[in-house]
Every structure is written in C-alpha cells, then in structure tokens.
Steps between C-alpha positions, in 0.01 A plus 500: 500500500272739686231232523755254642613747766144591594409132518793431729401789725142376512620152590726636773219712642294183541785302654672747729259481799546124522875526442523752784310264731731213401813706565365605840429136585856402405641774725286383792591134438873573492471712814317226691753240385780729616344538843406131532769295320310175557223630273558505125418815305326280244272347763414846634427617145254217435318564829477872425364419156229269632393758759498790251318298235216416737454840665155637407522823308861459387550748212398339172750725323786304658395159375634532144850594614510226762387242244773621263756454776395142570614371165776738390690525828483128571635409159784750530578363846513143375745597226731673749470200732711314246797720588511338845583155360786361292540162335808443715294539818252239381774254407667569834200353679601152387313234306301385803354841580430581135321166469302577814395837355377330182311242704332764718387711205378218275318297767348806671377640170352174373363407841329836546335481157373150585377615842319787331310256281411280795376801698297637210708818469490673161776416252630857494522530878670159525768601248564829680525347847719216371745741339505744789550239770755288313720781366495858626166621626334808353774544239424156360126572511564813294703300249246226443182711518576629152502153343199330665126555496412663830310794644614782725360329808722198431809721491403687816417176682832344399695800626304494825573129547871556435504776760307308766667161471843641422479699821401186693807320361718803570399499866480124551824374347736688738322328789571161340862592426553590864317195636695265276832675556572516127830650382480828306564335163211254535267770632583723204449226244163405647381861516608565142343177381159534661396860574298687235634857462867607486446749782326234709797268442738763638280550805470125562876442478610810694468350852752231397759763408660670199638173361149354492364808321775488237433141398122542534497782245705302247277193539189716466627680190586161352129424528427834333713400198253216441226758445598524133458132407185467714337801333600365158344159574180653638478730198542212255224306675271804489580561132404141427166551678432820304619362166146516365477874549515777755799659661828311466733592787870572441733205556703710740430854625776745413572586861575133580749503215635823646555321832709233326702766318562674834630172646733467201619858547571440869683178411726685255658691788501833316280685750676664797376439854370855533266441204384165637435657840297782347306251288417297811360808676303598191362146475364525854335835426342374178371179659365690800304730269376209294392295800316800646313525171427127492377513859283796400325275246399249769133529584431346837140416407614319185771323697245378751277386215783292353627431849454136604629334183779752441604482865507121490710505183743752651530299821558170321752654260690659789515170686622331182776751419612513864518121533688473172733785593592346834543141385675569170741759640599273789520178298661649185785722632 
C-alpha cells in the first residue's frame, strides 16, 4: 500500500507542472472567448498550445503533464460530448438530412484516403486526416490514432490541419450564407455537415442566428455518432494487416463506447437540465485543455517538413467535405 501511495505521489510530481500549465491555458482561453465571442475557446487553446510548444527554453518539466492531458482530457471530453445528443434529435432531422450526413462522412472519408494515396501521403496520416475531416476534427484523430500505425508527427500534423482548414471553413461559410441569402435552417445544416470541429461549427453558424446554431450542432453531433463505426472498420482493417504479428489494435476504444453510452443516457431522459448544462460546460473545459495539449505537440519545423503534401491533402479534403455538405444538405432536405 505504501509503495502504491509513493508511486502515485511520484507520478503526480512529474505531471503537476504540465497540468498547471494546461489549466492556466484553459483559463486564458475561456477568458479570451468571453471577451471576444466570435472566437472559440477551443481555437484559442490550440493556438496557445502551438505557441507554447515552440517557444525555445519552455520548461521540460511541463512536457509530461501536457502530454498526459492531450490523451486523457480529450477522451473524457468526447465521452461527455455524447450527453449533448439524443436519438430523438437525430431522428428529428428527417431521413433526407440523416442520409446527407451519411453521404458526407462516407464519401469524405473514402475520398480523403484515396487522395492521400495519390499524393504520396503516409497511410497513417491519410487515415488520421480522413477521420478528422469527415467526422469531428481532433476528437476523431484521437479516437483513430490508437488503432492505426502512425507516429507522433502524423498526429500533430493532423491536428494542425484540422485547426487551419477548419478555421478557414468557419470564416468562409458565413460569407457564402450571406451572399446566397440562405435561410437559417439551410445555413445550420450546411455548417453542421461540412465544418470540422464542433466549436468551429457553432462559430460558422452563429452569424445566421440561434436557430441555425441549434440545427448545426445536431447535424454535427450526428456526424460524431458515426465515429464509432468508422473506428471499428479502420481497426478491423488494421488488425487484418497485422494478423501476422505485432500490435493488434482494439476494435473500438473504450472512450468511443463511452460516447455511445452517453448518447443513450441522454436519450433516456433521466438527466435533469441542470446536469446537462454542467456537463456541457465541463466538456468545453476538457476539450480546451486537450486541444491546448495537442497544439503543444505540434512542431512547426516538422509541420513544414511534412508541409506540401499534408497541406494539399487538407485543402483537397476540405474542398470535398464542403462541396458535399453544401450540395447534399440543399438537395436532400
């Protein structure tokens, strides 16, 4: 017992500097988002992470705790994200919109993997970008990175691409909505069907009004639900490749299963609104901390080294998901 306690204390002593840095980054991110509502706390967190991770002389003692935050906080945040969606909300979208969501995810995922091969991008990076761009950004990258062969640079590059191109979509779509004079419902469905991160979806739909944001979030979370089957399929393919030996990835990470259980719990109607509201706030805090940590892992030099091919893949995938999101959501109401 004494050894266990001493081991836990030793582990905490290694982690606490990085945890303190992560908490401070979350506080700053939330403060900036509060002062500038048009800027998401999650976007601020990623930017802070990239800056901190590339500052010469940043305390080495903080790196272990930040790395711990990247995986643990993101997985906890994804699980709690399930409490924001019920089966009834998905069914309420209608068959056309649900079909459009399926089309966007499947075609974007398969198309991005194919584009990765054509561009000569590594298999691991292609899988990560395909999952992140077709489903839910960094959260999806975190889900699939545990079941594919990849290196840390692939993960960092994927997160960077999600941040860069998701931000471009977040800023560009409202301009299109305004120019085309789209009603709030159509604007929300397109934003939810084509933008990468949940927070970026909210920001993209906000100029069209609260009604647009409401439907955008439901459409986006409907894409998130597809994370489970996509991860399972990718894992089965990877297990087949490694059948002759080596590491066999899990069919589905436990936290993805936890997300589905959270959706089921929300659908049961047993949780009061006060609990759901608190869970939503906690989700934002957890994801902000996780995205700071993921941004911290981005090495600008490595990103520039991978740059041209990764950038081309991210650009092509963004064009694909945006085109699919616009056409399918307008033609399949």
